[in-house]
XYZ file of C-alpha atoms in Angstrom:
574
model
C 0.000 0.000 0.000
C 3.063 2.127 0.552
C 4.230 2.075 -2.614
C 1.575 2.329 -4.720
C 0.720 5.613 -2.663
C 4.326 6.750 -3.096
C 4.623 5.973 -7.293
C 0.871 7.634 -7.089
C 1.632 10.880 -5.891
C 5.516 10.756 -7.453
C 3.434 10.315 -10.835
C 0.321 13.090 -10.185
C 3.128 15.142 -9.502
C 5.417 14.728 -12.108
C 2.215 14.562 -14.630
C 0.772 18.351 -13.130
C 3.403 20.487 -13.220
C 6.381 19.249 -15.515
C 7.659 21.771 -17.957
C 10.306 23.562 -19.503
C 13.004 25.693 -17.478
C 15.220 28.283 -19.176
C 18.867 28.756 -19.991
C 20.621 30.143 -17.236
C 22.591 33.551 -17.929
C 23.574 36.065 -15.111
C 21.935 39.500 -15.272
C 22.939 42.255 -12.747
C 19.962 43.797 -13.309
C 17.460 41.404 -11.788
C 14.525 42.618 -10.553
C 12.753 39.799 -8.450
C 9.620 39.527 -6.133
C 10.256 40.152 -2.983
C 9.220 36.696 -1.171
C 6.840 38.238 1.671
C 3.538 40.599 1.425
C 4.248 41.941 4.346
C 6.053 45.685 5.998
C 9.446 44.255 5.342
C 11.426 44.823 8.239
C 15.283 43.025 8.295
C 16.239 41.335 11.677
C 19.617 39.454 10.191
C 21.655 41.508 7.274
C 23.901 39.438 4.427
C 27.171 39.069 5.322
C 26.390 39.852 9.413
C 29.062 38.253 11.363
C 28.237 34.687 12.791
C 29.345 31.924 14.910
C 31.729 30.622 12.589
C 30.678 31.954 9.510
C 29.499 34.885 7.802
C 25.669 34.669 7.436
C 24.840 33.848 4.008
C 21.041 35.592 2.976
C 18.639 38.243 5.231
C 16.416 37.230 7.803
C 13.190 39.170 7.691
C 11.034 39.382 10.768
C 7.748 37.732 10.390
C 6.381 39.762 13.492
C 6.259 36.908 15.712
C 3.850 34.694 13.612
C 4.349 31.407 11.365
C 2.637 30.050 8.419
C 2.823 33.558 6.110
C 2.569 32.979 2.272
C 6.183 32.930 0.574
C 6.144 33.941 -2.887
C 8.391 32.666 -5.462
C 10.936 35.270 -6.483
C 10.257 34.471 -10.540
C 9.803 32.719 -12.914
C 11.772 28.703 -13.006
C 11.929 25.852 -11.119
C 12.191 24.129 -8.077
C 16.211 22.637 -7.853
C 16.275 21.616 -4.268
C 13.984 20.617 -1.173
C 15.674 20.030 1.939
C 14.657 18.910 5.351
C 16.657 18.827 8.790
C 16.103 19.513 12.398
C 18.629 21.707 12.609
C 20.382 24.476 10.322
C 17.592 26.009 7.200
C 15.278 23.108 9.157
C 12.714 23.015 5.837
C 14.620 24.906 2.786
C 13.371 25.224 -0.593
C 15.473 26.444 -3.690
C 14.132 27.261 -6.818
C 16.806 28.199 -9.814
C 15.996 31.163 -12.382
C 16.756 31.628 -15.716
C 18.564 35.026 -14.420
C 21.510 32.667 -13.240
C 20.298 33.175 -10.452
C 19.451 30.617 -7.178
C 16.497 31.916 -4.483
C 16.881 30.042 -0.838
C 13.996 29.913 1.163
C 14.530 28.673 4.724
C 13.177 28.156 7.692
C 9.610 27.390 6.472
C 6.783 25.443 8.904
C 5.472 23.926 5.382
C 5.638 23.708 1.806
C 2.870 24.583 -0.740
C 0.578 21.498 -0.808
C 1.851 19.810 -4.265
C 5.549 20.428 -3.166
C 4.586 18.850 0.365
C 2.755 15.897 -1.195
C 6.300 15.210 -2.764
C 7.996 15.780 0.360
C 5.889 13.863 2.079
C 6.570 10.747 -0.196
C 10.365 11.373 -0.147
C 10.063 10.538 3.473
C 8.528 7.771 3.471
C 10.154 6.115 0.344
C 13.159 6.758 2.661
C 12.137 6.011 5.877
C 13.691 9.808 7.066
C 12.529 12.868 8.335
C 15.518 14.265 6.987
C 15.509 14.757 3.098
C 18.024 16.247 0.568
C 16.849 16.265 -2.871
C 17.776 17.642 -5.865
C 15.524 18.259 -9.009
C 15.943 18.562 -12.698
C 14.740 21.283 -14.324
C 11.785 20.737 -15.731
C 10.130 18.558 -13.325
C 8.475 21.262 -10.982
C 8.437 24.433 -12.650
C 7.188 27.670 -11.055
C 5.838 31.269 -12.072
C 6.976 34.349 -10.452
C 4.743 35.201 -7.398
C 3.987 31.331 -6.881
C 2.865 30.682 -3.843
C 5.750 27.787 -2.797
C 5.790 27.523 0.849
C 4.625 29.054 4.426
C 6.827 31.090 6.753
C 7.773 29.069 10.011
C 10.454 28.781 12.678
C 12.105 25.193 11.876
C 15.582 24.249 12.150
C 18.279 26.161 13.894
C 16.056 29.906 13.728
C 16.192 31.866 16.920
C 12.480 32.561 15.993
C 9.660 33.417 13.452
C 11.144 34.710 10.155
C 11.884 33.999 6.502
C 15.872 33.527 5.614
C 15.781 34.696 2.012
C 18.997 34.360 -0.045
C 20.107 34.939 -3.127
C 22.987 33.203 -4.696
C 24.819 33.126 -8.628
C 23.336 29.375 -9.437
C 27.012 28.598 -11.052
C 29.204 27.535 -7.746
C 26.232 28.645 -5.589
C 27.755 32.276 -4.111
C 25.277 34.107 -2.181
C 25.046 37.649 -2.858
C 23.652 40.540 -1.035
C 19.480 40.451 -1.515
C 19.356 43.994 -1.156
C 21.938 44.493 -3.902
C 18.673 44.583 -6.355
C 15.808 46.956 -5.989
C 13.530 45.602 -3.004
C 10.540 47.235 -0.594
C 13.487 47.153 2.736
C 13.784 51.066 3.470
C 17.184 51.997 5.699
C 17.801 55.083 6.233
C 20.459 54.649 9.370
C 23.912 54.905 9.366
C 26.369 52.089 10.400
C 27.608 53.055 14.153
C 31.017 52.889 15.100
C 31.599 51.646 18.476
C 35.267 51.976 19.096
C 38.620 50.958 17.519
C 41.667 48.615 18.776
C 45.071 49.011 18.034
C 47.582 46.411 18.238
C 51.244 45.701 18.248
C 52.054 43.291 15.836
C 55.802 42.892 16.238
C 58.259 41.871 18.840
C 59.183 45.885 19.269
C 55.655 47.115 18.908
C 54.059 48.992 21.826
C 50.818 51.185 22.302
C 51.428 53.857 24.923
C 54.376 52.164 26.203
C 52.349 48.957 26.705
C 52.719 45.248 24.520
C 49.120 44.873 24.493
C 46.368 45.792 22.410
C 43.968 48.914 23.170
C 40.767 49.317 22.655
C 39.686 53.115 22.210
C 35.298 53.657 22.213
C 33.779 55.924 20.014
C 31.223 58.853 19.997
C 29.090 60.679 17.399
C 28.891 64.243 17.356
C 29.623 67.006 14.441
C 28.769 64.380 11.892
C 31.185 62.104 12.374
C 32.603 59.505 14.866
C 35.590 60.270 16.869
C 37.488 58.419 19.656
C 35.935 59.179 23.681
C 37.660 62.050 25.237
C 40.633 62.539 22.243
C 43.193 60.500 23.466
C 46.561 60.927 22.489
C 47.903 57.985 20.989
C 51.594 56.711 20.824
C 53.259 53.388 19.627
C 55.988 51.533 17.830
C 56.973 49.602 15.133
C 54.602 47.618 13.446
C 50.590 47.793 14.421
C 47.298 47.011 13.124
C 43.773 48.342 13.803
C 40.238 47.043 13.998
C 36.931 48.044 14.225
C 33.774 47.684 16.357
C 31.176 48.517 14.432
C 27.201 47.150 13.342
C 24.318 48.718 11.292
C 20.760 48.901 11.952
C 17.683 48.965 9.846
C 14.573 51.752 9.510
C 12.557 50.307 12.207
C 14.356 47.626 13.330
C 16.319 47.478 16.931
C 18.481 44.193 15.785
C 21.994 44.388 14.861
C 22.799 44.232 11.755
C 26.453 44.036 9.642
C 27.983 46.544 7.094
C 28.471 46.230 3.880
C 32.124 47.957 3.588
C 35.252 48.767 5.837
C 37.711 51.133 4.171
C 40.915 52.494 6.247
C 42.808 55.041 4.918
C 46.221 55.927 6.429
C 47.549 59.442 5.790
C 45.409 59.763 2.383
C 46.647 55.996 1.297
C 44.807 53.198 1.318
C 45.846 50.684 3.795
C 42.723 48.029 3.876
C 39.092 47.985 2.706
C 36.646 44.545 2.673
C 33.410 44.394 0.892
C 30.844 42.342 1.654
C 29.621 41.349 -1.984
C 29.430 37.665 -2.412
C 31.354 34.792 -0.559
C 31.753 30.996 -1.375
C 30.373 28.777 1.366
C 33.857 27.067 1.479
C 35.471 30.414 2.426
C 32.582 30.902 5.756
C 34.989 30.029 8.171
C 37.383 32.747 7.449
C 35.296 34.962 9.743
C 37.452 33.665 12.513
C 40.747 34.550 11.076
C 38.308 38.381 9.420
C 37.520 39.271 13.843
C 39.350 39.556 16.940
C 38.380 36.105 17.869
C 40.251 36.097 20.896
C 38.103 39.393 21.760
C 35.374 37.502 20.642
C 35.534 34.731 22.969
C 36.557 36.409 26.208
C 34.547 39.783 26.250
C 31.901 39.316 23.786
C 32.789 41.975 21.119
C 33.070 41.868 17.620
C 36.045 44.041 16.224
C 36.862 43.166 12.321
C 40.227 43.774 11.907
C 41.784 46.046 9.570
C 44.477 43.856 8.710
C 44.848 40.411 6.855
C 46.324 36.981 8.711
C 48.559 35.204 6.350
C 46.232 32.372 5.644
C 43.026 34.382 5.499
C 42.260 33.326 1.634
C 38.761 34.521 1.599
C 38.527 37.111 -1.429
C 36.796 40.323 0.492
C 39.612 42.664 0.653
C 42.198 45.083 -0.645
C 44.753 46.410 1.535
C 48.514 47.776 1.529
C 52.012 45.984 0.451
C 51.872 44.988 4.393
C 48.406 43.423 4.106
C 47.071 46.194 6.096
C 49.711 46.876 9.035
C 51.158 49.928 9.554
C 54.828 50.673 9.834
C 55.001 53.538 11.997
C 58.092 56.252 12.296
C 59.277 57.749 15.101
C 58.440 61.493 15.420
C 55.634 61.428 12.501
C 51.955 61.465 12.781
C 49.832 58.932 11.540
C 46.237 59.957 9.902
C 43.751 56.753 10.247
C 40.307 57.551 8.707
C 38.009 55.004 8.283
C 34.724 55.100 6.347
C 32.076 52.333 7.185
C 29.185 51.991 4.647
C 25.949 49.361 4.661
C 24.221 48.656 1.358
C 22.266 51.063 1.257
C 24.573 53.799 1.027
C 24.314 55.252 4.444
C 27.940 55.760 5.619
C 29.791 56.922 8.775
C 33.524 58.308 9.480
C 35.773 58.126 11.930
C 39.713 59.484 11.682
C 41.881 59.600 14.694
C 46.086 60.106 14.552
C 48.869 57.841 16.038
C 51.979 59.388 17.022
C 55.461 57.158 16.508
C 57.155 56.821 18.821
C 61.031 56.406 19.531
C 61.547 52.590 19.531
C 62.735 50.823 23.113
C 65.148 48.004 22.276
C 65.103 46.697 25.909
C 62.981 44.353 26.703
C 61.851 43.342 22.944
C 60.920 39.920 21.553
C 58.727 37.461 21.923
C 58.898 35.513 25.143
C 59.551 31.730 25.339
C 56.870 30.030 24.540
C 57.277 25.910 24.854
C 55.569 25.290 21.358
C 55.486 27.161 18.177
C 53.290 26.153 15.134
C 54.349 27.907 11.828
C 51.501 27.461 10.128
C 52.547 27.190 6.862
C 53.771 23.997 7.575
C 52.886 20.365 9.208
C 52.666 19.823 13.120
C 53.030 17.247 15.194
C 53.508 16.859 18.871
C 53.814 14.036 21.004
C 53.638 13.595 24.636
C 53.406 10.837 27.273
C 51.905 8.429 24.758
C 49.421 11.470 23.561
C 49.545 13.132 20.110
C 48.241 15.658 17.912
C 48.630 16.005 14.146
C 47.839 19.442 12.105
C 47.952 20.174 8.566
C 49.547 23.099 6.667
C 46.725 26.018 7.453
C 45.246 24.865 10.330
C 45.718 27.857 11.751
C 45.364 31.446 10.293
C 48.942 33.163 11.540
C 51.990 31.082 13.211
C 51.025 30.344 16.898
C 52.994 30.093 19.827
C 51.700 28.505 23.286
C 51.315 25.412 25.010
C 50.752 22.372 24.248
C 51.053 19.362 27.255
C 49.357 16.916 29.209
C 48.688 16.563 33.161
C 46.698 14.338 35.391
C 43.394 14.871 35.936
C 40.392 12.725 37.786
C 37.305 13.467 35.781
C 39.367 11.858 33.070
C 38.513 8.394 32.203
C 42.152 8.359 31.234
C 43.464 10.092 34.169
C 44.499 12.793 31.567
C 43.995 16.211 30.137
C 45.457 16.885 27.313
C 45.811 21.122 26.554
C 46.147 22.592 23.295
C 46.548 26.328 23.818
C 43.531 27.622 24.699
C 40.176 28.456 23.369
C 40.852 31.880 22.469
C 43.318 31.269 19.275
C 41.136 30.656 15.922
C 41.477 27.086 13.903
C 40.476 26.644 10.280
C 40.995 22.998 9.661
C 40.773 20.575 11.991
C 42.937 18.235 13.700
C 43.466 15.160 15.374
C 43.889 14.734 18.702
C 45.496 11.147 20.437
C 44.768 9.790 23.696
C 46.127 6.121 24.975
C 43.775 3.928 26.368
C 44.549 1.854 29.533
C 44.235 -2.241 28.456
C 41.673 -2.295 31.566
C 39.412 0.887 30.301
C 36.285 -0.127 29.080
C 35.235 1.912 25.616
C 31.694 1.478 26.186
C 30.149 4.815 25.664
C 33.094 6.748 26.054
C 33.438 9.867 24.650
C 35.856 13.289 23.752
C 34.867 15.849 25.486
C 36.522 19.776 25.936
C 36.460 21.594 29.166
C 34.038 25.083 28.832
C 35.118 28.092 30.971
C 33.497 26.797 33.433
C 35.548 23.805 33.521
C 32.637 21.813 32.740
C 33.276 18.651 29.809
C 31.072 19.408 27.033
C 30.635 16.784 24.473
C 33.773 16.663 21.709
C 32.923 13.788 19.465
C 36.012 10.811 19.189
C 36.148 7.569 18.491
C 38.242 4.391 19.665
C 41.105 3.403 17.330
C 42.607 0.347 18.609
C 44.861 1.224 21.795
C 43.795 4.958 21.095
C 41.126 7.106 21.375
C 40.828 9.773 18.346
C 39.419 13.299 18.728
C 39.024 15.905 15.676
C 38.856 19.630 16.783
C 38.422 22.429 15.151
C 38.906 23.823 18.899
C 41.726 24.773 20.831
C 41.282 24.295 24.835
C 41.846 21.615 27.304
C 40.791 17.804 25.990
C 39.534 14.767 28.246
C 38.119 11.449 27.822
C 34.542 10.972 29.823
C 32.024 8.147 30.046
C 28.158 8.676 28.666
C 26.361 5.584 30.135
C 22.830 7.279 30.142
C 20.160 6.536 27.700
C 17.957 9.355 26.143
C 15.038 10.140 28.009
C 11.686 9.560 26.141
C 8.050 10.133 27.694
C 4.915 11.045 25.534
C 4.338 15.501 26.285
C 0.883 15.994 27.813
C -0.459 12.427 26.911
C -4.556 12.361 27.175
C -6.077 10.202 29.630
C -5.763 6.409 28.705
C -3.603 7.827 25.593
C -6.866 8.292 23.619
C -5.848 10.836 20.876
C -9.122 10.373 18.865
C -9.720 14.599 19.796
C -6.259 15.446 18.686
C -4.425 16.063 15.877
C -0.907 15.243 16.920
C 1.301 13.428 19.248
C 4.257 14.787 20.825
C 7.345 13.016 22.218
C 9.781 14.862 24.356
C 13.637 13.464 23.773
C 16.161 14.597 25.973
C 19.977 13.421 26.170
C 22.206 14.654 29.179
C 25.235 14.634 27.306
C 26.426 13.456 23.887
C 23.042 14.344 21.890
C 20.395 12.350 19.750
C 21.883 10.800 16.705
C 19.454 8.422 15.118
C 15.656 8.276 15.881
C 12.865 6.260 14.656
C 9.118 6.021 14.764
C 7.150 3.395 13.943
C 2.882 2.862 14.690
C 1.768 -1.027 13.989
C 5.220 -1.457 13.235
C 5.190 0.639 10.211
C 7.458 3.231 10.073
C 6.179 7.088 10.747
C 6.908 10.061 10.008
C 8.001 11.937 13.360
C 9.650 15.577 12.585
C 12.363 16.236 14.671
C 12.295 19.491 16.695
C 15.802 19.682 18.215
C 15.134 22.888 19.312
C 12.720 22.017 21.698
C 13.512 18.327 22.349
C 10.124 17.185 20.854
C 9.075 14.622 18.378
C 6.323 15.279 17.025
C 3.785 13.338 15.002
C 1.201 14.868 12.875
C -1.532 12.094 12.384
C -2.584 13.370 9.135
C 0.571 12.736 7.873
C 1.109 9.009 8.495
C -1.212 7.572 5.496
C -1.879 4.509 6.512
C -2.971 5.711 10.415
C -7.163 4.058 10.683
C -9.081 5.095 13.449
C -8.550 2.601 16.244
C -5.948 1.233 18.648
C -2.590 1.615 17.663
C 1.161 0.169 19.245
C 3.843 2.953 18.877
C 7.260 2.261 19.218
C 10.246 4.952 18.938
C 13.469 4.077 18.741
C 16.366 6.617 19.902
C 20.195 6.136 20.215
C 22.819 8.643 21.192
C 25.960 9.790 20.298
C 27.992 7.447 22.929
C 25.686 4.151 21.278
C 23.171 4.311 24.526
C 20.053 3.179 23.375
C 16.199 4.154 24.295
C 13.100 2.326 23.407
C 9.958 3.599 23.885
C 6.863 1.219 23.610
C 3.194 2.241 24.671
C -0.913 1.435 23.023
C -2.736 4.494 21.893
C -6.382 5.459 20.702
C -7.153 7.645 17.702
């Protein structure tokens, strides 16, 4: 009976709306639909700094409700539907004959022909969670197509549409608001401060080796730094910026489009935000202050480039953006922040050189030092950890070591650097296992700043146990031996769901997370959509096509990261 309703709506589907799709060309000029009848109001810009990545389309604030109309952008068809409890959650991509790609994410639904073929994808593969691609010409749409409903799935903070656009050919977002749409911004970017930082051995700021951070106030048009302060240093320094955007109407935070940095009428640095590959994201650690990042919260984009930051956003000076200072001459820094709307604010301040001290200069002994364009390895009381060429942005120096520790189910931490230096690729971390430990459900785990584990991933390799980072900080080995919790939410009496429409399952794992979940009525398998968000399975009855009125057996099926495994069995009415 499954199959036959499968091939029958696969065929209705295919018979209703297949067509022809255009030839793809790229045209600057594009002048889509904007996806939403509604005020437009932007809570999330392109390009807005993210954890570890730059975000990739604009959200737009559905006022708090779900289920809005989204309108197809224009005319083509439907390339991609994708479905996942976590990141876009329910995502729909439709290509244009503009050479373009639309993204539409986030959605609580699709429009009902789209969701009869998700709906058979899921079953045909037993998954909640779907990838799949389409061919042009198998679900075409017009422009202003009503393709899906506004919703809150996935990783989103909230009710709103993430709208991108990208180039279709290597899939490059661009800016949305880079072609004519309803979003009205009249406010200019605000500047919230500078830092300036030594960046060689010799280099001071006001006498000091450490970076300072200067805030900034508006008045007579322009930003300038609190209270004028006068400013020397030495050698070799860079400078970065604090500084968001906000919308007309909107009290959210929002990223610029452009940095520019001009030093004594030259240009030493400038980014623009105007398209980025998804395989260059994770240069937004290497583009902040991370290390500002992580320990007081602020974002400060530097005006200077690390030596492995490959993402193409910038210009910038013969030194990459540092600045060579001379003793005895004044140093002009202006900087002019725009978004994409135009709206721009300044900011120029002066740094004096000063005479260079050569006591006390150098960099101090450091036990390890990583130069980044090259292989690592280090090796330690049986413990080891490998990095490639580029793991790292800049060369680091630090520590790297193990010591004892109880909590470990090795009796070992093992500490590289800390959390506060950036990595790009990842890396693999070595621990030895005792011949008496037993590997049943243990697990990697990295120590938070509260010196709590938190879960790391890892794997046992014969006599080892293998961790990959992308994290610096202080490694351990720990035990999850606890099962995911699983309980029906707000059950009726007797489990008699004949008045309902639904059936929820809260999931909860204390550790190592939910990996693989099943749900299965009569011992059929059922769709349950994941909500990872709020812990909750959830089962829509009018989406399990073979559910009759009657009494039912459910079963779910749950297993965690560490293998621990949950079965939940109970009767129910409907």
């Amino acid at each position: 009976m499954l199959k036959q309703y499968i091939f029958s709506i696969q065929l209705f589907i295919l018979l209703l709306i297949a067509g022809l799709a255009g030839a793809q060309s790229i045209n600057g000029e594009w002048n889509y639909r904007f996806p939403l009848e509604i005020k437009p109001k932007v809570s999330g810009s392109f390009g807005e700094i993210r954890s570890n990545h730059f975000h990739s389309g604009l959200d737009i604030t559905t006022y708090g409700k779900t289920g809005l109309p989204v309108f197809a952008a224009d005319d083509g068809y439907v390339s991609r539907i994708a479905v996942s409890s976590g990141g876009f959650g329910k995502a729909l991509y439709i290509d244009h004959p503009s050479g373009y790609t639309t993204v539409y994410a986030h959605l609580e639904s699709f429009s009902p022909v789209l969701d009869s073929l998700v709906l058979a994808l899921q079953y045909q593969e037993e998954s909640f969670d779907i990838n799949e691609y389409l061919k042009s010409g198998e679900f075409t749409v017009e422009r202003g197509d009503v393709v899906a409903y506004s919703g809150n799935s996935g990783s989103s903070g909230g009710p709103h549409l993430h709208f991108e656009v990208r180039i279709t050919e290597g899939q490059k977002p661009v800016d949305p608001l880079a072609f004519p749409t309803p979003v009205k911004d009249n406010v200019r970017p605000h500047i919230a401060g500078v830092k300036i930082y030594p960046l060689d051995p010799g280099a001071t700021i006001n006498g000091e080796k450490e970076p300072v951070y200067y805030p900034a106030v508006f008045y007579d048009g322009a930003f300038h730094l609190k209270h004028s302060p006068d400013i020397k240093a030495t050698g070799t320094i860079g400078v970065g910026i604090e500084v968001l955007d906000y919308y007309t109407g909107s009290w959210r935070k929002c990223g610029v489009h452009s940095i520019g940095l001009k030093v004594n009428e030259d240009l030493a640095f400038s980014s623009v935000m105007d398209g980025f590959f998804f395989h260059d994201t994770r240069f937004v650690n290497s583009h902040i202050d991370y290390s500002d990042k992580m320990t007081s919260g602020r974002t400060i984009q530097k005006s200077f480039v690390d030596p492995y930051n490959q993402i193409d956003l910038y210009e910038f000076n013969a030194q990459r953006g540092k600045i060579d200072l001379e003793p005895g001459k004044d140093f002009q820094f202006d900087y002019l922040v725009k978004d994409i709307s135009g709206n721009s604010s300044s900011l120029r301040f002066s740094v004096e050189g000063d005479q260079f001290l050569a006591s006390g200069t150098g960099a101090e002994a450091s036990p390890v030092f990583i130069d980044a364009g090259a292989p690592f390895s280090y090796e330690e009381a049986n413990h080891s950890v490998s990095m490639e060429k580029g793991t790292f942005y800049e060369d680091v120096r630090g520590a790297i070591g193990v010591r004892e520790s109880f909590i470990s189910e090795s009796g070992t931490v093992f500490s590289i650097f800390d959390k506060t230096i950036p990595v790009h690729n990842g890396f693999e971390i070595r621990f030895p296992l005792p011949d008496s430990i037993e590997t049943k459900g243990l697990c990697g785990a990295v120590l938070d700043g509260n010196l709590k584990p938190q879960y790391a991933g890892g794997s046992v390799d014969g006599s080892e146990f293998v961790i990959n980072s992308r994290l610096c900080g202080d490694f351990l080995l720990v035990r999850d031996s606890v099962a995911p919790l699983l309980y029906l939410k707000n059950p009726p009496v007797d489990n008699n769901y004949s008045n309902r429409d639904k059936m929820v399952v809260r999931m909860e794992d204390d550790f190592s997370g939910v990996t693989q979940f099943a749900g299965y009525i009569n011992d059929q398998w059922a769709l349950f959509e994941y909500d990872a968000k709020n812990n909750e399975l959830i089962c829509v009855f009018d989406r399990v096509p073979f559910l009759e009125r009657g009494v039912h057996q459910l079963k779910i099926e749950v297993t965690d990261n560490a293998g621990n495994e949950e079965l939940l069995e109970t009767g129910f009415t409907y």
